[in-house]
């Protein structure tokens, strides 16, 4: 569980850097990206288990980035961070497959908990896939 | 626009109305009046001409008959018979019997002017007429009718004389004609109030008696009647055959009729004169009538139409004045309303942009606050390291960090509230739990209520059906009502604001009641009108309740109000319940 690969995406460098340090202190290693586009290229090099994604960013915004991520990496879980009180964008994000959302500024412990839940969900999901595969193989072998 | 331009509009409208209404009226009246005037006038004149001509004919006929009678006597009796007074008396009696005493007497006169025989009431036997004018004229002509004169008897009379030749001797048979009978012929020519007729001879001596004193006419008539160009004047027949020409003229009865205007010396008014000539052009029959009298009906009609024109004109002017004032006032009111509307729209636009600005600022502040909170969190993390455990101020630093966290959360709460309040209204409808929405709005207003010294009570029913509304619009409805309630109670220095929900008649009913100043009856009907406000200028837009009303109508609900001055006001909102089938289709 301590080897969750996390990608932190936000256009505020100060926020990202501090968050990285704080998560690192909780044994969570993170990659950082400062825009939606950068996030996609980082994911290409090093796929992440959980992406923490700010909704409001210049250029490719959170919702569009989420859509892209879910298209390319369907198993990757995304937690949305929103500065808006409009729950609207968060709800839209959830409908597009985001795991959960948090209001900025957020409580770190809460964030960590959500990250762990998300990773857990992903693991469980992968486990199911593995099991399905194994069953398939077993069926083919005819045991 | 300034006052002057409205006055210009008013004047233009006024002028147009006057021109358009009066021009046809005046044209019609003038054309009709002229036509009527001409027709009526010529008809009156033709009638008078005919009247005068007929009378002239009558008089000529009268004279001719008398003359013919005497002539028959002169022809049918010998000189000796006529000189016999007894026979003369007998003849006179016959004449009088046949002609209603028109013949007064008969006389037979010799060439020397001595009356040989006489029959009649006057004792005139042997009278000498040798110097009398009629005698001289009668000797010259075969027949003669004298002008009216006083003569020997001192009474107005005239003489009809016939010359009788016996060899070389000339005798005159003459008769006096009753002046009264003759005068009646003319006297009867009376028309209207002022119309009358008279006869004058070439010497402008009056030949008839007239009730009016017409001596004043004479100089004017002399010039008019006999003073004309000689060739225009009817010729006078002085020859021996005057009898024949007189008869012919009478028989043809074609006499010229003249008319002219002048002053009626009797009534001292403008009058028309109609005249023709008779008795061999020696006499003139003149008929005089005041114009006003002759054309009485015409003038009455003219006065009536002038009166109608006057009244109509006044009515048109008044109407034009009122109408133009009303129209210009209406335009002015509309302009003012438009101007006010524009101002309100600008104000509303300003409010909207202020709202957007606030949202922008709130959002921009949110990110730095997030970083600050993160940084303080990081400091807290670092404090967990062993190297800081010994720091004596550890507790104090922790306390400061907690404070930063707390204030950061407060900032977050403020910006989020600002954002949710100021963002553009989201008209998308969804199923809403009205109770939580109310609670949210009440929380937002609590601070404001505290300043107004108002307590807010909520009494929310648990078993409400869900309603399908736009949450932001519903929020706006509630906020507007609450703000109004707070304003109403602010004046009274505090009070109680109660909000309750319950199901009623298939609607979710929300009551918002205050213990404020109340709304007077006069205003109650207008409170939902746009731009109706009782707040001072600049304080209220007058849009709040109208927006509320509009939103309620749009969502198929309704809003009613009860108010009592001094007691308070309650607004009732009726929200339509979501139909069950629509639920799965909603987001």
XYZ file of C-alpha atoms in Angstrom:
730
model
C 0.000 0.000 0.000
C 2.885 2.352 0.533
C 3.894 2.126 -3.073
C 0.935 4.006 -4.411
C 1.965 6.021 -7.411
C 0.399 9.443 -7.169
C 0.296 12.296 -9.704
C -0.496 15.755 -8.338
C -1.847 18.215 -10.955
C -2.343 21.911 -10.177
C -1.265 25.165 -11.809
C -0.236 26.607 -8.433
C 3.406 25.528 -8.026
C 3.575 26.507 -4.338
C 0.554 24.386 -3.582
C 1.889 21.386 -5.498
C 5.326 21.545 -3.931
C 4.125 21.835 -0.347
C 1.589 19.123 -0.929
C 4.300 16.867 -2.332
C 6.477 17.418 0.771
C 3.581 16.759 3.096
C 2.520 13.604 1.287
C 6.119 12.446 1.173
C 6.233 12.823 4.948
C 3.306 10.401 5.018
C 5.233 7.981 2.838
C 3.328 8.826 -0.281
C 5.604 9.571 -3.250
C 4.187 11.842 -5.858
C 4.915 13.115 -9.322
C 3.916 16.675 -10.132
C 2.434 18.309 -13.178
C 1.482 21.983 -13.545
C -1.030 21.690 -16.351
C -3.435 19.219 -17.905
C -1.150 18.650 -20.891
C 1.877 18.041 -18.709
C -0.118 15.598 -16.623
C -0.899 13.498 -19.710
C 2.752 13.385 -20.792
C 3.940 12.477 -17.298
C 1.380 9.662 -17.183
C 2.722 8.384 -20.486
C 6.210 7.950 -18.931
C 5.140 6.836 -15.472
C 1.539 5.599 -15.115
C -0.021 6.558 -11.768
C -2.499 4.761 -9.572
C -4.186 7.917 -8.283
C -4.321 11.382 -9.860
C -5.153 14.412 -7.691
C -6.515 16.897 -10.195
C -7.420 20.578 -9.790
C -10.591 21.447 -11.666
C -9.772 25.024 -12.614
C -6.591 25.336 -14.625
C -5.559 27.437 -17.605
C -5.309 25.560 -20.906
C -6.619 22.024 -20.654
C -8.879 22.252 -17.631
C -9.554 19.593 -15.004
C -12.668 18.118 -16.598
C -11.048 17.728 -20.025
C -7.890 16.284 -18.514
C -10.028 13.830 -16.558
C -11.807 12.783 -19.724
C -8.475 12.115 -21.459
C -7.026 10.207 -18.498
C -10.103 7.997 -18.218
C -9.961 7.316 -21.942
C -6.311 6.244 -21.955
C -6.028 4.767 -18.449
C -9.498 3.568 -17.427
C -8.207 1.991 -14.205
C -6.458 5.098 -12.919
C -8.502 6.718 -10.133
C -8.889 10.518 -10.079
C -9.668 12.729 -7.080
C -10.937 16.190 -8.037
C -9.966 19.332 -6.151
C -12.327 22.216 -6.618
C -12.112 25.838 -5.540
C -15.669 26.339 -6.685
C -18.620 26.118 -4.467
C -20.411 24.893 -7.534
C -20.745 21.291 -6.822
C -21.782 21.210 -10.434
C -18.305 20.700 -11.905
C -17.489 18.148 -9.242
C -20.655 16.232 -10.013
C -19.776 16.357 -13.688
C -16.365 15.012 -12.840
C -17.890 12.169 -10.836
C -20.119 11.286 -13.748
C -17.065 11.105 -15.953
C -15.605 8.550 -13.584
C -13.738 10.544 -10.945
C -13.385 8.691 -7.624
C -14.309 11.621 -5.369
C -13.901 15.346 -4.926
C -12.565 17.694 -2.241
C -12.983 21.416 -1.668
C -9.815 23.512 -1.642
C -8.208 24.223 0.795
C -8.632 20.650 1.976
C -7.728 18.794 5.090
C -4.615 16.744 4.373
C -5.641 13.743 6.456
C -8.891 13.579 4.561
C -7.005 13.733 1.278
C -4.652 10.974 2.324
C -7.593 8.817 3.338
C -9.299 9.371 -0.026
C -6.049 8.586 -1.852
C -5.749 5.324 0.043
C -9.385 4.459 -0.665
C -8.891 5.199 -4.319
C -5.756 3.081 -4.496
C -7.599 0.341 -2.658
C -10.391 0.451 -5.132
C -7.965 0.285 -7.995
C -6.137 -2.657 -6.469
C -9.414 -4.470 -5.900
C -10.388 -3.767 -9.443
C -7.071 -5.081 -10.793
C -7.360 -8.080 -8.535
C -10.743 -8.865 -10.046
C -9.302 -8.608 -13.492
C -6.501 -10.972 -12.544
C -8.976 -13.392 -11.034
C -11.114 -13.214 -14.121
C -8.113 -13.939 -16.256
C -7.106 -16.861 -14.029
C -10.634 -18.272 -14.232
C -10.529 -17.916 -17.944
C -7.270 -19.767 -18.113
C -8.585 -22.447 -15.790
C -11.676 -22.868 -17.938
C -9.561 -23.263 -21.009
C -7.437 -25.849 -19.347
C -10.565 -27.674 -18.472
C -9.519 -28.595 -14.918
C -36.091 65.641 -24.062
C -36.781 68.949 -22.430
C -40.136 70.624 -21.848
C -39.842 72.674 -25.035
C -39.749 69.728 -27.367
C -42.942 68.350 -25.793
C -44.538 71.730 -26.322
C -43.445 71.567 -29.958
C -45.021 68.128 -30.284
C -48.154 69.425 -28.642
C -48.329 72.422 -30.935
C -47.762 70.243 -33.994
C -50.545 67.849 -32.991
C -52.817 70.767 -32.189
C -52.175 72.428 -35.548
C -52.662 69.205 -37.473
C -55.959 68.435 -35.736
C -57.217 71.983 -36.302
C -56.179 71.976 -39.966
C -57.532 68.532 -40.708
C -60.860 69.164 -38.958
C -61.510 72.783 -39.827
C -60.378 72.850 -43.453
C -63.033 70.442 -44.778
C -65.645 72.015 -42.516
C -64.891 75.527 -43.698
C -64.668 74.470 -47.337
C -67.943 72.606 -47.163
C -69.741 75.421 -45.413
C -68.411 78.110 -47.761
C -69.228 76.137 -50.907
C -72.683 75.209 -49.668
C -73.351 78.686 -48.360
C -72.288 80.304 -51.607
C -74.402 77.941 -53.704
C -77.370 78.269 -51.422
C -76.990 82.028 -51.220
C -76.860 82.450 -54.975
C -79.765 80.116 -55.643
C -81.936 81.563 -52.935
C -81.156 85.124 -53.901
C -81.977 84.648 -57.546
C -85.160 82.877 -56.579
C -86.247 85.746 -54.337
C -85.351 88.273 -56.986
C -87.232 86.344 -59.658
C -90.251 86.227 -57.408
C -90.107 89.952 -56.743
C -89.681 90.670 -60.440
C -92.702 88.591 -61.165
C -94.645 90.295 -58.406
C -93.827 93.758 -59.649
C -94.503 92.828 -63.247
C -97.865 91.334 -62.339
C -98.891 94.400 -60.423
C -97.786 96.683 -63.180
C -99.893 94.612 -65.544
C -102.848 94.784 -63.182
C -102.592 98.554 -62.925
C -102.205 98.952 -66.641
C -105.201 96.703 -67.160
C -107.201 98.719 -64.645
C -106.354 101.964 -66.366
C -107.025 100.529 -69.798
C -110.410 99.198 -68.796
C -111.501 102.548 -67.393
C -110.243 104.295 -70.477
C -111.978 101.785 -72.742
C -115.244 102.295 -70.899
C -115.153 106.053 -71.354
C -114.111 105.618 -74.963
C -117.076 103.376 -75.650
C -119.330 106.040 -74.167
C -117.703 108.741 -76.278
C -117.994 106.682 -79.474
C -121.477 105.355 -78.930
C -123.161 108.670 -78.008
C -123.583 111.830 -80.040
C -122.394 115.222 -78.840
C -125.979 116.243 -78.061
C -126.583 113.131 -75.983
C -123.403 113.659 -73.983
C -124.304 117.296 -73.359
C -127.522 116.085 -71.832
C -126.891 115.914 -68.078
C -129.834 113.590 -67.531
C -128.395 110.995 -69.895
C -124.940 111.566 -68.422
C -126.309 110.797 -64.982
C -127.881 107.660 -66.389
C -124.577 106.592 -68.004
C -122.671 107.273 -64.755
C -125.139 105.162 -62.798
C -124.616 102.297 -65.292
C -120.861 102.629 -65.053
C -120.915 102.713 -61.277
C -123.128 99.682 -61.141
C -120.858 97.748 -63.491
C -117.559 98.873 -61.857
C -118.208 99.095 -58.155
C -118.304 102.880 -57.984
C -114.843 103.247 -59.446
C -116.134 106.022 -61.650
C -116.809 109.010 -59.458
C -118.265 111.395 -62.021
C -118.605 112.119 -65.734
C -118.066 115.442 -67.422
C -118.381 116.673 -70.990
C -116.083 119.606 -71.803
C -115.932 121.731 -74.958
C -112.816 122.905 -76.745
C -112.694 126.052 -74.640
C -112.422 124.024 -71.477
C -115.899 124.724 -70.249
C -117.790 121.815 -68.836
C -121.013 121.548 -70.764
C -122.534 118.737 -68.796
C -121.660 117.040 -65.482
C -122.890 114.004 -63.613
C -121.563 113.214 -60.181
C -121.562 114.029 -56.480
C -119.767 117.365 -56.790
C -121.583 120.447 -57.931
C -119.112 121.215 -60.671
C -121.410 122.298 -63.459
C -119.868 124.860 -65.839
C -116.461 124.530 -64.346
C -113.635 125.980 -66.429
C -110.782 123.572 -67.176
C -109.109 125.623 -69.868
C -105.963 126.034 -67.731
C -105.875 122.477 -66.395
C -102.960 120.479 -67.578
C -104.997 117.349 -68.243
C -107.253 119.355 -70.505
C -104.390 120.596 -72.609
C -102.899 117.114 -72.861
C -106.262 115.569 -73.659
C -106.772 117.979 -76.549
C -103.396 116.932 -77.997
C -104.014 113.173 -77.719
C -106.867 110.905 -78.586
C -107.024 109.565 -75.067
C -105.437 110.736 -71.884
C -104.951 109.557 -68.327
C -103.791 112.248 -65.994
C -101.370 112.003 -63.086
C -102.849 112.126 -59.653
C -103.549 115.708 -58.636
C -105.593 117.703 -56.176
C -107.522 119.757 -58.735
C -110.581 121.884 -58.038
C -111.954 119.526 -55.431
C -108.942 119.503 -53.135
C -108.932 115.692 -53.134
C -106.391 113.394 -54.750
C -107.848 112.062 -57.972
C -107.004 111.474 -61.568
C -108.854 111.857 -64.757
C -109.467 109.597 -67.695
C -110.297 111.647 -70.782
C -111.301 110.780 -74.352
C -111.331 113.277 -77.192
C -114.398 113.335 -79.419
C -114.311 115.174 -82.785
C -117.517 116.632 -84.092
C -116.630 118.296 -87.320
C -113.865 120.738 -86.484
C -115.002 120.998 -82.906
C -113.166 118.963 -80.277
C -114.917 117.820 -77.103
C -113.531 115.949 -74.137
C -115.437 113.265 -72.262
C -113.775 112.892 -68.899
C -114.325 110.801 -65.783
C -112.800 110.992 -62.354
C -111.532 107.675 -61.070
C -111.923 106.787 -57.441
C -108.470 107.207 -55.995
C -109.109 104.701 -53.204
C -109.842 101.850 -55.616
C -106.687 102.639 -57.560
C -104.587 103.095 -54.481
C -105.647 99.677 -53.156
C -104.115 98.002 -56.196
C -100.727 99.279 -55.107
C -101.281 99.223 -51.374
C -101.998 95.490 -51.583
C -98.500 94.900 -52.819
C -97.127 94.168 -49.395
C -94.614 91.515 -48.566
C -93.024 90.476 -45.322
C -92.604 93.178 -42.711
C -91.012 95.921 -44.729
C -91.979 95.266 -48.354
C -94.284 97.828 -49.968
C -94.870 99.427 -53.344
C -95.655 102.876 -54.686
C -95.940 104.700 -57.986
C -94.244 107.913 -58.969
C -94.495 109.865 -62.185
C -91.764 111.498 -64.243
C -91.868 114.543 -62.036
C -91.208 112.167 -59.119
C -94.564 112.996 -57.653
C -96.116 110.257 -55.680
C -99.101 108.745 -57.434
C -100.230 106.591 -54.571
C -100.789 106.980 -50.918
C -98.385 105.099 -48.803
C -98.429 104.496 -45.106
C -94.688 105.065 -45.035
C -93.135 108.445 -45.437
C -91.195 107.918 -48.613
C -90.239 111.482 -49.386
C -86.679 110.537 -48.451
C -86.548 108.125 -51.369
C -87.381 110.700 -53.928
C -83.991 112.246 -54.736
C -82.418 108.812 -55.051
C -85.269 107.517 -57.176
C -85.273 110.522 -59.469
C -81.737 109.807 -60.420
C -82.273 106.087 -60.628
C -85.549 105.980 -62.511
C -85.528 108.918 -64.797
C -81.923 109.987 -64.667
C -80.708 107.043 -66.704
C -79.210 107.267 -70.149
C -81.903 108.502 -72.555
C -81.645 105.431 -74.803
C -82.034 103.115 -71.847
C -85.033 104.978 -70.573
C -88.305 103.650 -71.927
C -89.557 106.156 -74.516
C -92.508 108.365 -73.823
C -95.275 108.289 -76.353
C -96.544 111.724 -77.019
C -98.000 111.241 -80.450
C -101.593 110.891 -81.418
C -101.286 107.134 -81.468
C -100.261 106.792 -77.858
C -103.482 104.922 -77.255
C -102.407 102.228 -79.650
C -98.891 101.922 -78.321
C -100.223 101.901 -74.784
C -102.564 99.097 -75.710
C -99.867 97.172 -77.477
C -97.476 97.537 -74.669
C -100.069 96.433 -72.214
C -101.107 93.539 -74.420
C -97.570 92.288 -74.806
C -96.981 92.804 -71.110
C -93.301 92.691 -71.780
C -91.911 95.317 -69.589
C -88.326 95.571 -68.412
C -87.874 95.071 -64.687
C -84.968 96.728 -62.975
C -83.583 96.185 -59.582
C -81.016 97.963 -57.568
C -79.955 98.300 -53.960
C -80.029 101.311 -51.759
C -80.943 102.499 -48.355
C -84.464 102.175 -47.097
C -85.111 105.647 -45.734
C -87.991 104.326 -43.639
C -86.165 101.612 -41.730
C -82.719 103.067 -42.326
C -81.418 99.703 -43.495
C -80.030 98.297 -46.703
C -82.892 97.531 -49.064
C -83.552 96.150 -52.485
C -85.532 98.145 -55.002
C -87.464 96.587 -57.853
C -89.114 98.768 -60.429
C -90.810 98.686 -63.779
C -92.597 101.264 -65.892
C -96.252 101.488 -66.666
C -98.886 103.774 -68.139
C -96.997 104.285 -71.323
C -93.738 104.622 -69.420
C -94.954 107.685 -67.629
C -95.229 106.081 -64.258
C -92.810 103.913 -62.398
C -93.907 101.209 -60.007
C -91.323 100.875 -57.262
C -91.169 98.068 -54.775
C -88.954 98.439 -51.730
C -88.030 95.796 -49.178
C -85.311 95.567 -46.583
C -82.692 93.039 -47.525
C -82.881 91.455 -44.103
C -86.609 90.994 -44.586
C -86.502 89.801 -48.186
C -83.776 87.279 -47.460
C -84.934 86.487 -43.939
C -84.804 82.704 -44.398
C -81.465 82.989 -46.118
C -80.010 85.069 -43.323
C -81.545 82.774 -40.721
C -79.901 79.787 -42.432
C -76.652 81.714 -42.702
C -76.726 82.659 -39.025
C -77.540 79.090 -38.085
C -74.636 77.718 -40.080
C -72.344 80.379 -38.667
C -73.461 79.390 -35.183
C -72.878 75.725 -35.959
C -69.495 76.629 -37.393
C -68.646 78.659 -34.325
C -69.705 75.962 -31.865
C -68.078 73.268 -33.972
C -64.937 75.352 -34.244
C -64.796 75.918 -30.508
C -65.427 72.227 -29.892
C -62.652 71.300 -32.312
C -60.242 73.753 -30.733
C -61.023 72.479 -27.229
C -60.824 68.878 -28.369
C -57.563 69.525 -30.205
C -56.152 71.252 -27.174
C -57.129 68.452 -24.791
C -56.096 65.706 -27.170
C -52.743 67.260 -27.988
C -52.065 67.768 -24.287
C -52.995 64.189 -23.521
C -50.845 62.799 -26.297
C -47.842 64.925 -25.422
C -48.271 64.058 -21.736
C -48.482 60.383 -22.632
C -45.340 60.620 -24.729
C -43.639 62.407 -21.894
C -44.704 59.791 -19.353
C -43.558 57.049 -21.673
C -40.237 58.762 -22.207
C -39.812 59.150 -18.476
C -40.711 55.505 -17.915
C -38.300 54.493 -20.622
C -35.585 56.604 -19.101
C -36.286 55.140 -15.673
C -36.301 51.662 -17.149
C -32.952 52.331 -18.777
C -31.535 53.510 -15.477
C -32.869 50.406 -13.752
C -31.416 48.163 -16.437
C -28.058 49.870 -16.098
C -28.265 49.490 -12.336
C -29.212 45.845 -12.645
C -26.309 45.368 -15.040
C -24.006 47.059 -12.548
C -25.232 44.759 -9.810
C -24.621 41.751 -11.998
C -21.092 42.867 -12.835
C -20.393 43.580 -9.174
C -21.546 40.038 -8.460
C -19.237 38.627 -11.105
C -16.363 40.708 -9.786
C -16.999 39.392 -6.286
C -17.016 35.834 -7.623
C -13.759 36.445 -9.447
C -12.095 37.929 -6.380
C -13.374 35.109 -4.191
C -11.913 32.564 -6.537
C -8.584 34.325 -6.834
C -8.289 34.575 -3.058
C -9.161 30.926 -2.598
C -5.956 29.616 -4.175
C -3.518 31.683 -2.068
C -5.504 30.743 1.021
C -5.213 27.082 0.020
C -1.441 27.445 -0.324
C -1.191 29.248 3.030
C -3.140 26.488 4.709
C -0.956 23.881 3.040
C 2.204 25.675 4.138
C 1.003 25.893 7.704
C 0.157 22.205 7.472
C 3.717 21.574 6.269
C 5.106 23.489 9.241
C 2.931 21.323 11.461
C 4.382 18.227 9.756
C 7.921 19.480 10.268
C 7.247 20.119 13.946
C 6.781 16.392 14.295
C 10.586 15.974 13.681
C 12.591 15.197 16.755
C 14.832 18.232 16.442
C 11.945 20.508 17.346
C 10.701 18.471 20.255
C 13.012 20.365 22.576
C 11.900 23.789 21.463
C 10.340 25.488 24.374
C 7.924 27.430 22.204
C 6.579 24.285 20.570
C 3.182 24.618 22.173
C 2.971 28.238 21.155
C 3.915 27.457 17.532
C 1.351 24.697 17.452
C -1.287 27.053 18.740
C -0.343 29.633 16.071
C -0.547 26.983 13.364
C -3.929 25.847 14.559
C -5.041 29.447 14.454
C -3.804 29.777 10.858
C -5.708 26.601 9.981
C -8.842 27.903 11.651
C -8.707 31.292 9.950
C -7.923 29.594 6.637
C -11.084 27.546 7.036
C -12.969 30.710 7.795
C -11.646 32.326 4.627
C -12.673 29.235 2.759
C -16.186 29.459 4.177
C -16.456 33.112 3.225
C -15.182 32.702 -0.321
C -17.372 29.672 -0.908
C -20.429 31.494 0.324
C -19.573 34.485 -1.837
C -19.086 32.261 -4.831
C -22.311 30.407 -4.349
C -24.204 33.641 -3.851
C -22.708 35.748 -6.607
C -22.376 33.267 -9.416
C -24.726 33.535 -12.340
C -28.106 32.004 -11.660
C -28.269 28.507 -12.855
C -31.715 27.934 -14.282
C -31.300 24.185 -14.505
C -34.064 22.487 -12.519
C -33.530 19.457 -10.389
C -35.119 17.693 -7.460
C -34.466 19.766 -4.406
C -34.993 19.212 -0.721
C -36.596 22.513 0.057
C -35.837 22.255 3.788
C -32.086 22.081 3.345
C -32.228 24.910 0.851
C -34.098 27.019 3.389
C -31.617 26.144 6.107
C -28.742 27.144 3.835
C -30.306 30.497 2.968
C -31.204 31.183 6.602
C -27.583 30.565 7.588
C -26.473 33.052 4.970
C -28.854 35.671 6.299
C -28.249 35.097 9.979
C -25.494 37.698 10.279
C -27.645 40.317 8.543
C -30.587 39.401 10.784
C -28.463 39.934 13.849
C -27.663 43.481 12.721
C -31.388 44.117 12.188
C -32.081 42.682 15.643
C -34.277 39.979 14.138
C -34.656 36.393 15.319
C -35.196 33.778 12.670
C -37.431 30.796 13.486
C -37.811 27.860 11.144
C -40.589 25.314 11.445
C -39.909 22.783 8.705
C -42.112 19.781 8.070
C -40.271 16.457 7.605
C -42.622 14.790 5.146
C -42.368 17.101 2.158
C -42.563 15.846 -1.389
C -39.526 16.737 -3.468
C -39.912 19.735 -5.751
C -38.279 20.259 -9.107
C -36.825 23.754 -9.132
C -33.643 25.550 -9.977
C -31.843 25.701 -6.611
C -30.189 29.009 -7.387
C -33.496 30.564 -8.407
C -35.216 29.178 -5.325
C -32.348 30.554 -3.261
C -32.887 33.939 -4.843
C -36.628 33.814 -4.099
C -35.995 33.049 -0.426
C -33.186 35.591 -0.103
C -35.332 38.340 -1.617
C -38.220 37.557 0.720
C -35.933 37.393 3.753
C -34.194 40.644 2.835
C -37.542 42.378 2.417
C -38.703 41.013 5.746
C -35.519 42.198 7.447
C -35.937 45.656 5.888
C -39.567 45.789 7.047
C -38.560 44.922 10.596
C -35.483 47.142 10.636
C -37.786 50.140 10.697
C -39.530 48.717 13.751
C -36.269 47.890 15.486
C -36.294 44.173 15.405
C -38.826 41.408 15.305
C -39.355 37.771 14.449
C -38.935 36.158 11.045
C -40.631 32.767 10.777
C -40.226 30.369 7.899
C -42.372 27.257 7.851
C -42.953 24.482 5.342
C -45.807 22.026 4.953
C -47.816 20.166 2.337
C -51.011 21.865 1.281
C -53.383 21.001 -1.577
C -50.719 19.112 -3.511
C -48.210 21.921 -3.198
C -45.212 22.355 -0.957
C -46.138 25.521 0.858
C -43.479 27.821 2.253
C -44.583 30.697 4.489
C -42.235 33.575 5.135
C -43.731 35.878 7.747
C -42.344 38.885 9.522
C -43.546 41.155 12.304
C -42.586 44.238 10.332
C -44.348 47.418 9.367
C -46.776 45.740 6.960
C -47.815 46.852 3.471
C -50.623 49.404 3.036
C -53.580 48.206 0.932
C -52.845 50.779 -1.749
C -49.417 49.267 -2.362
C -50.438 45.645 -1.953
C -51.658 45.323 -5.535
C -48.498 46.766 -6.960
C -45.758 45.055 -4.996
C -45.132 42.523 -7.775
C -44.894 45.255 -10.438
C -41.400 45.769 -11.769
C -39.685 48.876 -10.421
C -42.308 49.412 -7.777
C -40.457 50.289 -4.620
C -41.136 52.197 -1.441
C -37.477 52.338 -0.582
C -35.577 55.618 -1.015
C -33.917 56.316 -4.344
C -30.793 54.193 -4.755
C -31.757 51.772 -1.992
C -34.101 49.460 -3.846
C -34.407 48.545 -7.476
C -38.051 47.554 -7.195
C -37.084 44.330 -8.915
C -36.921 41.921 -5.996
C -40.556 40.848 -5.681
C -41.117 41.044 -9.402
C -38.232 38.601 -9.911
C -39.709 36.392 -7.185
C -43.083 36.516 -8.889
C -41.530 35.746 -12.262
C -39.621 32.762 -10.911
C -42.684 31.376 -9.144
C -44.786 31.716 -12.290
C -42.093 30.068 -14.372
C -41.873 27.017 -12.134
C -45.674 26.663 -12.207
C -46.118 27.753 -8.617
C -47.637 30.881 -7.210
C -47.049 33.489 -4.561
C -49.667 35.218 -2.429
C -49.389 37.777 0.291
C -51.258 38.755 3.457
C -50.384 41.949 5.198
C -51.659 44.151 7.971
C -50.119 47.524 8.613
C -48.277 47.537 11.933
C -48.701 43.778 12.416
C -46.626 42.207 9.703
C -46.558 40.519 6.344
C -46.698 36.875 5.294
C -45.729 35.646 1.856
C -47.040 32.210 0.857
C -45.066 30.283 -1.731
C -46.734 27.319 -3.426
C -44.195 25.037 -5.087
C -45.418 22.344 -7.474
C -44.565 18.814 -6.400
C -42.397 16.786 -8.791
C -44.497 14.316 -10.778
C -43.330 10.783 -9.844
C -42.576 9.650 -13.402
C -40.147 12.499 -14.037
C -37.824 11.425 -11.258
C -35.637 8.957 -13.135
C -35.165 11.365 -16.001
C -33.598 13.993 -13.816
C -29.854 14.289 -13.155
